Coordinates of C-alpha atoms and ligand atoms in Angstrom, one line a residue:
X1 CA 71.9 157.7 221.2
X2 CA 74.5 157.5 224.0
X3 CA 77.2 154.9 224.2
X4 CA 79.0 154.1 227.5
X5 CA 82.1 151.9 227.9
X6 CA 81.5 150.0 231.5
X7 CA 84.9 148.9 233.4
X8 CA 84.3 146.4 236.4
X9 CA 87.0 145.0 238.4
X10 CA 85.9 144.4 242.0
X11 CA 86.9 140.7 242.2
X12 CA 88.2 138.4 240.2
X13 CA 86.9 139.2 236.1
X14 CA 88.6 142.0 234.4
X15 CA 85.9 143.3 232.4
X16 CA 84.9 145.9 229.9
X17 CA 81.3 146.0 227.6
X18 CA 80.0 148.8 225.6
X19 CA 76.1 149.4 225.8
X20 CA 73.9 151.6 223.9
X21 CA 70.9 153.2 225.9
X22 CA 71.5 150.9 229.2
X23 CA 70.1 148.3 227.1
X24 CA 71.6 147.3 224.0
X25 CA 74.5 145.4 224.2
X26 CA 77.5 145.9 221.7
X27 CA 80.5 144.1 223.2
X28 CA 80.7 142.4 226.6
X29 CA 84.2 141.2 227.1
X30 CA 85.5 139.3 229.8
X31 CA 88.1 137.5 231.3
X32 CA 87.8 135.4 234.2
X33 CA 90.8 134.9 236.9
X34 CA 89.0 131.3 238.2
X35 CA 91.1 129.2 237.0
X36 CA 94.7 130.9 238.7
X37 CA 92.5 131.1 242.1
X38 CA 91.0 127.8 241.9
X39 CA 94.3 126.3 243.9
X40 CA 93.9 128.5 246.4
X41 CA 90.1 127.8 247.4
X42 CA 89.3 131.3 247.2
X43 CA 90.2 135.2 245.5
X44 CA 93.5 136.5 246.5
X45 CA 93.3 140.0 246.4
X46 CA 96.9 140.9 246.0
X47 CA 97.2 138.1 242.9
X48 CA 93.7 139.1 241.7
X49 CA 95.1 143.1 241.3
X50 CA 98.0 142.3 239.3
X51 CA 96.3 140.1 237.3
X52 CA 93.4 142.9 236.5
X53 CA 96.7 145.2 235.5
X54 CA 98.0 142.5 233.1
X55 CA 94.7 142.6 231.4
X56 CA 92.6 145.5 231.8
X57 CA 93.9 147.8 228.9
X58 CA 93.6 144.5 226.2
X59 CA 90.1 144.0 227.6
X60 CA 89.0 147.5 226.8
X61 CA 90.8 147.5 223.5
X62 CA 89.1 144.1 222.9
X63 CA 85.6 146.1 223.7
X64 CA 85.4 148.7 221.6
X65 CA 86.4 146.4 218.8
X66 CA 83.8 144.1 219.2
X67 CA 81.5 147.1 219.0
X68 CA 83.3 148.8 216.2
X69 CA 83.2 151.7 218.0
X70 CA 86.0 154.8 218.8
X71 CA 87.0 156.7 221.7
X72 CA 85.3 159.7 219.7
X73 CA 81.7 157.4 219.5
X74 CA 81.8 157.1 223.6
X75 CA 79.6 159.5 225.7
X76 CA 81.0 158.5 228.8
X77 CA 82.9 156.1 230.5
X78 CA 81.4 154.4 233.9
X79 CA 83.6 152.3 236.5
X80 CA 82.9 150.5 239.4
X81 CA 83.9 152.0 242.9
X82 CA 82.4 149.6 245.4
X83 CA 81.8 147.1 246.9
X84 CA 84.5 144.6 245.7
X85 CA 88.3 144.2 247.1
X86 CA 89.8 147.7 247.4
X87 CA 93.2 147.0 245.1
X88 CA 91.4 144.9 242.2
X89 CA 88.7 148.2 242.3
X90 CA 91.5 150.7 242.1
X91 CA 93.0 149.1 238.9
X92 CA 89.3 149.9 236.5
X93 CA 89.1 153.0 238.6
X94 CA 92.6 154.1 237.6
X95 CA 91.7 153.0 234.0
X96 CA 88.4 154.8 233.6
X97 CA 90.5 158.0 234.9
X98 CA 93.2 157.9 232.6
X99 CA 91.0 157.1 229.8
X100 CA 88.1 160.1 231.1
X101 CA 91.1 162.4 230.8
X102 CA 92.7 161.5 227.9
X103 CA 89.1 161.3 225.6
X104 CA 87.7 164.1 227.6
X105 CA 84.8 162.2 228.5
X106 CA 82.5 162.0 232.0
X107 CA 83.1 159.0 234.2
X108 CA 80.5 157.9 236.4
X109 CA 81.1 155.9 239.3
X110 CA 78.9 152.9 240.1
X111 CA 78.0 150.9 242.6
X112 CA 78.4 147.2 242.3
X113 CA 75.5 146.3 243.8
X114 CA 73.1 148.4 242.1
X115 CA 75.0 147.3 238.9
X116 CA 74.1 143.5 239.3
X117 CA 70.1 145.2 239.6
X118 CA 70.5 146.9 236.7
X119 CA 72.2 143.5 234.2
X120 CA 67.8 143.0 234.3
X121 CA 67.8 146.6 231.6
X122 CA 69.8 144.9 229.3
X123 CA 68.0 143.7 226.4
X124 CA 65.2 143.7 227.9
X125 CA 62.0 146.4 228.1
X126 CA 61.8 146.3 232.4
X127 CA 60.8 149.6 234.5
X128 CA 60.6 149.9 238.2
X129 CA 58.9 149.7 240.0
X130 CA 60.1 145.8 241.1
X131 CA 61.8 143.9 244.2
X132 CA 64.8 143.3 243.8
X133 CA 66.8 139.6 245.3
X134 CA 70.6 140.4 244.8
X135 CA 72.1 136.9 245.8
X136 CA 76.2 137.6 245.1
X137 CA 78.9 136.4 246.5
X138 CA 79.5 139.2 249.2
X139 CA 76.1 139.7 249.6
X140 CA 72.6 138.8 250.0
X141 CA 70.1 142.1 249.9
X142 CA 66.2 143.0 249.2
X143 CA 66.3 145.7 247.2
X144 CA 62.7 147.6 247.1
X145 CA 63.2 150.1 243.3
X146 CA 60.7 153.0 242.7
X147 CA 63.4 154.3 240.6
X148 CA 65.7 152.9 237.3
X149 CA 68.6 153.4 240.2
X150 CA 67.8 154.3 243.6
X151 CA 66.2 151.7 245.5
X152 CA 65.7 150.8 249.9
X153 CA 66.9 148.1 251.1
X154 CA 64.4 146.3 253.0
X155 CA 66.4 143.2 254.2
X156 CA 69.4 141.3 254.1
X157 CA 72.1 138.7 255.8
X158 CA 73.2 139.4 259.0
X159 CA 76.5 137.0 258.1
X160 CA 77.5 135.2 255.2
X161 CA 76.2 136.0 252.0
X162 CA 74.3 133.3 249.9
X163 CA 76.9 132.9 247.3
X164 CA 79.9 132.8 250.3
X165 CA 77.9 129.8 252.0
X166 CA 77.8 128.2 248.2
X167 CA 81.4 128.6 248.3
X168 CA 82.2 127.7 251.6
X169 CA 80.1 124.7 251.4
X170 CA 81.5 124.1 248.3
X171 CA 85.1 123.2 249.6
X172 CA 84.0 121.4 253.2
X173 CA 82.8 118.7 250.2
X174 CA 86.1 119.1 248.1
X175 CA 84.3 120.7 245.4
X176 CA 86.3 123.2 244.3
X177 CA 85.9 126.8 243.7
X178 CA 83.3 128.6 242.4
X179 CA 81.1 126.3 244.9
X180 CA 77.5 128.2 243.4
X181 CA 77.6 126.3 239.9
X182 CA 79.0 122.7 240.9
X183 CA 76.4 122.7 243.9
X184 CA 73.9 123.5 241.5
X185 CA 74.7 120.9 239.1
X186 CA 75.1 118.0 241.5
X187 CA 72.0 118.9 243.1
X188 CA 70.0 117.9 240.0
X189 CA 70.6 114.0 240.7
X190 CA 70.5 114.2 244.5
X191 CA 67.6 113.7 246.9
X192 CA 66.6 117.0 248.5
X193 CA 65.1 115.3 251.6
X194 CA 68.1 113.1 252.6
X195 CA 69.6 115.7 254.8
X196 CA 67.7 118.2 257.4
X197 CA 69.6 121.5 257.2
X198 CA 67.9 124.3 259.1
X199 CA 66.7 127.3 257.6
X200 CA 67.6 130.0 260.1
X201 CA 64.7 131.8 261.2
X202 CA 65.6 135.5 261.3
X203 CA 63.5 139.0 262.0
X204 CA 61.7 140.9 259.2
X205 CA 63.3 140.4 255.9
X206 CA 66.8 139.3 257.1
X207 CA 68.7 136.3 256.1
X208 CA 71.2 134.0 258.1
X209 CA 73.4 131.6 256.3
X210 CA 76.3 130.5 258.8
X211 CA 73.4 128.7 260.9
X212 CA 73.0 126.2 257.7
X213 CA 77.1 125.9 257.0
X214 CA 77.7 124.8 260.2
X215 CA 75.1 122.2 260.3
X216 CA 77.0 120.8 257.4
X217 CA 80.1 120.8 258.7
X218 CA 78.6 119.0 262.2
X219 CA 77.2 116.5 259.4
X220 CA 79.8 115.6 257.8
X221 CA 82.0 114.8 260.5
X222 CA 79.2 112.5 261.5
X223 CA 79.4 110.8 258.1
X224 CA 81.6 107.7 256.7
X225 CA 83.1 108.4 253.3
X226 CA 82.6 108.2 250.3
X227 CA 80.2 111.1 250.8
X228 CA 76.9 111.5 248.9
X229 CA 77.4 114.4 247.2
X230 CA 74.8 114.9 245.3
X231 CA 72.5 114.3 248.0
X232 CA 74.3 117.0 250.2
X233 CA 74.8 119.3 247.7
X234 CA 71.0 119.1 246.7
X235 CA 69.5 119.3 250.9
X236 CA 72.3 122.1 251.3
X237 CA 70.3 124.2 248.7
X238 CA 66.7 123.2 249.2
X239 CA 67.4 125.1 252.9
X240 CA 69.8 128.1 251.2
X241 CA 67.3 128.6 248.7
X242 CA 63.8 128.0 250.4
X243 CA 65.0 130.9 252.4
X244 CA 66.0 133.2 250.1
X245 CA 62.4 132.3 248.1
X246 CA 60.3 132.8 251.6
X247 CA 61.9 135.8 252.7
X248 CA 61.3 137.2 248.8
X249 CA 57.7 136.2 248.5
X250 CA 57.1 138.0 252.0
X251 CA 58.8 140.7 250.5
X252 CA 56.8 141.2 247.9
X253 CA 53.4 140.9 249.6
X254 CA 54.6 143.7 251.8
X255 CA 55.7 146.4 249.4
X256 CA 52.9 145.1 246.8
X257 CA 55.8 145.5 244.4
X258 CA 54.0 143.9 240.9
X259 CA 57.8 142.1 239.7
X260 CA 60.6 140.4 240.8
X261 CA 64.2 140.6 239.7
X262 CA 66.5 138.3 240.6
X263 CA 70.0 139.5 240.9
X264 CA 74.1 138.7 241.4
X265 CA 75.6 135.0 240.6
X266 CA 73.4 133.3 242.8
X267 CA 70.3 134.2 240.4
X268 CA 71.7 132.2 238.3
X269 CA 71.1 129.1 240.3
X270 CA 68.6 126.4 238.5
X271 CA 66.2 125.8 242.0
X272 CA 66.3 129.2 243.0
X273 CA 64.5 130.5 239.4
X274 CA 62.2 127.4 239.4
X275 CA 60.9 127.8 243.0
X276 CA 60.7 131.9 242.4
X277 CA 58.8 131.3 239.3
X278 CA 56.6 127.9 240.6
X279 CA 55.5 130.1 244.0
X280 CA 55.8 133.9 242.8
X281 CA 51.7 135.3 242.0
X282 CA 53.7 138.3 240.4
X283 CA 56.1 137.6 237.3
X284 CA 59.7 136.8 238.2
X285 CA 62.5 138.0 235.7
X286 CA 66.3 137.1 235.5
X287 CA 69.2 137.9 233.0
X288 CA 70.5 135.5 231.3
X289 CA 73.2 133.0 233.6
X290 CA 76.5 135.1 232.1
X291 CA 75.0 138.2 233.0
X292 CA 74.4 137.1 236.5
X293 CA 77.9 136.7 237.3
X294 CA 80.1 139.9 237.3
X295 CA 80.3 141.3 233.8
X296 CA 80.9 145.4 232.8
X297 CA 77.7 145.6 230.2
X298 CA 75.9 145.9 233.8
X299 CA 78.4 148.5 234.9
X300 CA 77.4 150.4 231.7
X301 CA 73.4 150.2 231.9
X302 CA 73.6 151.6 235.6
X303 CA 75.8 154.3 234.4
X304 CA 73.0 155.1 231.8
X305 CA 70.2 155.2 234.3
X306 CA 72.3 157.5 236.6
X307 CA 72.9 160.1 234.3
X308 CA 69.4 160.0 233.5
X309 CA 68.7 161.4 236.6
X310 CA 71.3 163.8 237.2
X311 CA 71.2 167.0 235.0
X312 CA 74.8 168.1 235.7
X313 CA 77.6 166.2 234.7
X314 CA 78.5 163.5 237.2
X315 CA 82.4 163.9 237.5
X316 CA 85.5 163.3 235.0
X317 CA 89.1 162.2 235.1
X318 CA 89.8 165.3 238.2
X319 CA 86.8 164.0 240.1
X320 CA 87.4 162.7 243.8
X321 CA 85.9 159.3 242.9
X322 CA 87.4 157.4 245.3
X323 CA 87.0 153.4 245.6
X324 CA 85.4 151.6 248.9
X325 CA 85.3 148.4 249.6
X326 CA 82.0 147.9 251.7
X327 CA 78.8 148.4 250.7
X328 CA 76.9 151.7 252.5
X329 CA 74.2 149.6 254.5
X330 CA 77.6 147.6 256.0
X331 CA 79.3 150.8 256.7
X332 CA 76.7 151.5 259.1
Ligands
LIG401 O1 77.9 138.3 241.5 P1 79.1 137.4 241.5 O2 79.6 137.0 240.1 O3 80.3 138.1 242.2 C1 80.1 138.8 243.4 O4 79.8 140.0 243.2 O5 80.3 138.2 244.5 O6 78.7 136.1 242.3 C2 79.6 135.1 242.5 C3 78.9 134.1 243.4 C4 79.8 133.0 243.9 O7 79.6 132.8 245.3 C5 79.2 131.7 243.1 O8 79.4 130.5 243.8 C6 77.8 132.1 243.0 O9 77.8 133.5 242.7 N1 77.1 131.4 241.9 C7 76.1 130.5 242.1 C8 75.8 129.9 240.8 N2 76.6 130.6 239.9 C9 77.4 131.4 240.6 N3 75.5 130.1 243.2 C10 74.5 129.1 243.1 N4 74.2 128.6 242.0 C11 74.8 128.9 240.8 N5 74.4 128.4 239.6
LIG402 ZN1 79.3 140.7 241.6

């Protein structure tokens, strides 16, 4: 049996889980920073770091007592490095290295990405191979997995992720902030149709998402208030997720991948899961909406699955794991 602690800290929830196996889940504590960035429109990094400091040793502490579990019951300890904003990262990372060192156990760097993937292990029975829709707020990807960890990336946004456009969206209607869930939920009384926003045609298995934001924007200063809301909120994602479901179902046809997983918080939007599982001829999995959204029991599975593959051990407290703050594919 092996017991990881997962850390994540790459935005705005300070969070640490502890996971049996990648898939059993025995703590998954969290604590969200929404509500001291919600006056702002947006994450602050600088705010969102100190706040991770306040928080992150009570979080952990909080972890392994929901799990009734010691320092001495851990095998290892696994962090996120990457993608997320650089000082909010370093805070976990610090965290996991102080606490490799100090319990003498391997810590195993993980990227955020592949993480969000991976919150599809937990309580669940899934194996690659699958397709992979990883719909966050910093990014939008196709993610082809032969392996529990190691996938290519066949596709993804040439500009704003899905999530950011939710967001951004969000506050050109004076929604508030996270725009992904209140969008969502208005979109369930409004009329779909009312609005024409383009779906951006782009090559292969790329998205575009400023294209559709805009249009908004042109639309509303068109428009006499009060606004219909609902109705924009609801033709603003018909065209966000229609795109993401056409560009998926291609996808899928072309690596004759036999699942879907959806992925990052925008899986765990309402329309997106209906459409994927109303047009999908393969079957179409998500985790449950809390482990969409960042959360370290993800952090933890991934951690599992990459030791799996590697024989050695993958680094400890002296290791040169460094944090980064862009993804590999946008480093390119
Ligand atoms: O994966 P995540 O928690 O953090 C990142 O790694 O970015 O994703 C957050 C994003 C936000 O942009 C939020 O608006 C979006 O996920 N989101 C949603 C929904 N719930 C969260 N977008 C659309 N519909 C939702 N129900
Ligand atoms: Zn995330």
């Amino acid at each position: 049996m092996a017991t990881y602690l997962g850390i994540e800290t790459s935005c705005d929830e300070t969070a640490a889980a502890v996971v049996v196996d990648g898939r059993k889940i025995l703590s998954n504590c969290l604590l969200s920073q929404i509500d001291l960035h919600q006056k702002f429109g947006g994450v602050v990094p600088e705010v969102a770091a100190r706040e991770h400091l306040e928080s992150i040793n009570q979080i952990i502490d909080l972890a392994l007592n929901e799990a009734k579990v010691k320092a001495t019951d851990l095998s290892a300890i696994a962090c996120t490095t990457g993608p997320g904003l650089i000082g909010t990262l370093l805070v976990g990372l610090s965290a996991a290295k102080s606490l490799s060192f100090a319990w003498d156990l391997p810590l195993i760097g993980i990227d955020h990405l592949t993480a969000h993937v991976c919150a599809n292990y937990l309580e669940t029975d899934l194996e690659p191979p699958f397709l992979a829709l990883l719909v966050s707020g910093g990014h939008s990807q196709l993610m082809h997995f032969t392996d529990f960890v190691e996938a290519k990336i066949i596709g993804q946004t040439i500009d704003d992720a899905a999530g950011e456009a939710f967001d951004k969206v969000a506050r050109l209607l004076g929604l508030g902030y996270p725009g992904g869930p209140i969008i969502d939920k208005l979109a369930k009384t409004g009329n779909s149709a009312k609005f024409q926003f383009p779906q951006a045609t782009v090559e292969g298995f790329n998205f575009s998402f400023s294209g559709v934001k805009t249009a908004v924007l042109r639309c509303l200063e068109k428009l006499e208030k009060p606004w219909p809301l609902e109705d924009l909120a609801a033709s603003f994602q018909f065209a966000v997720i229609n795109a993401l479901v056409k560009k998926t179902l291609q996808a899928q046809k072309y690596t004759k991948a036999p699942k879907i997983v959806l992925a990052g918080g925008v899986a765990a939007n309402s329309y997106l899961k209906e459409q994927m599982q109303a047009l999908s001829t393969v079957p179409v999995l998500s985790p449950q909406n809390h482990l969409c959204t960042d959360n370290a029991a993800m952090v933890a599975a991934a951690a599992y699955f990459k030791q799996k593959n590697i024989k050695t051990a993958v680094g400890n407290a002296y290791s040169d794991l460094m944090a980064y703050s862009r993804s590999c594919s946008e480093q390119k």
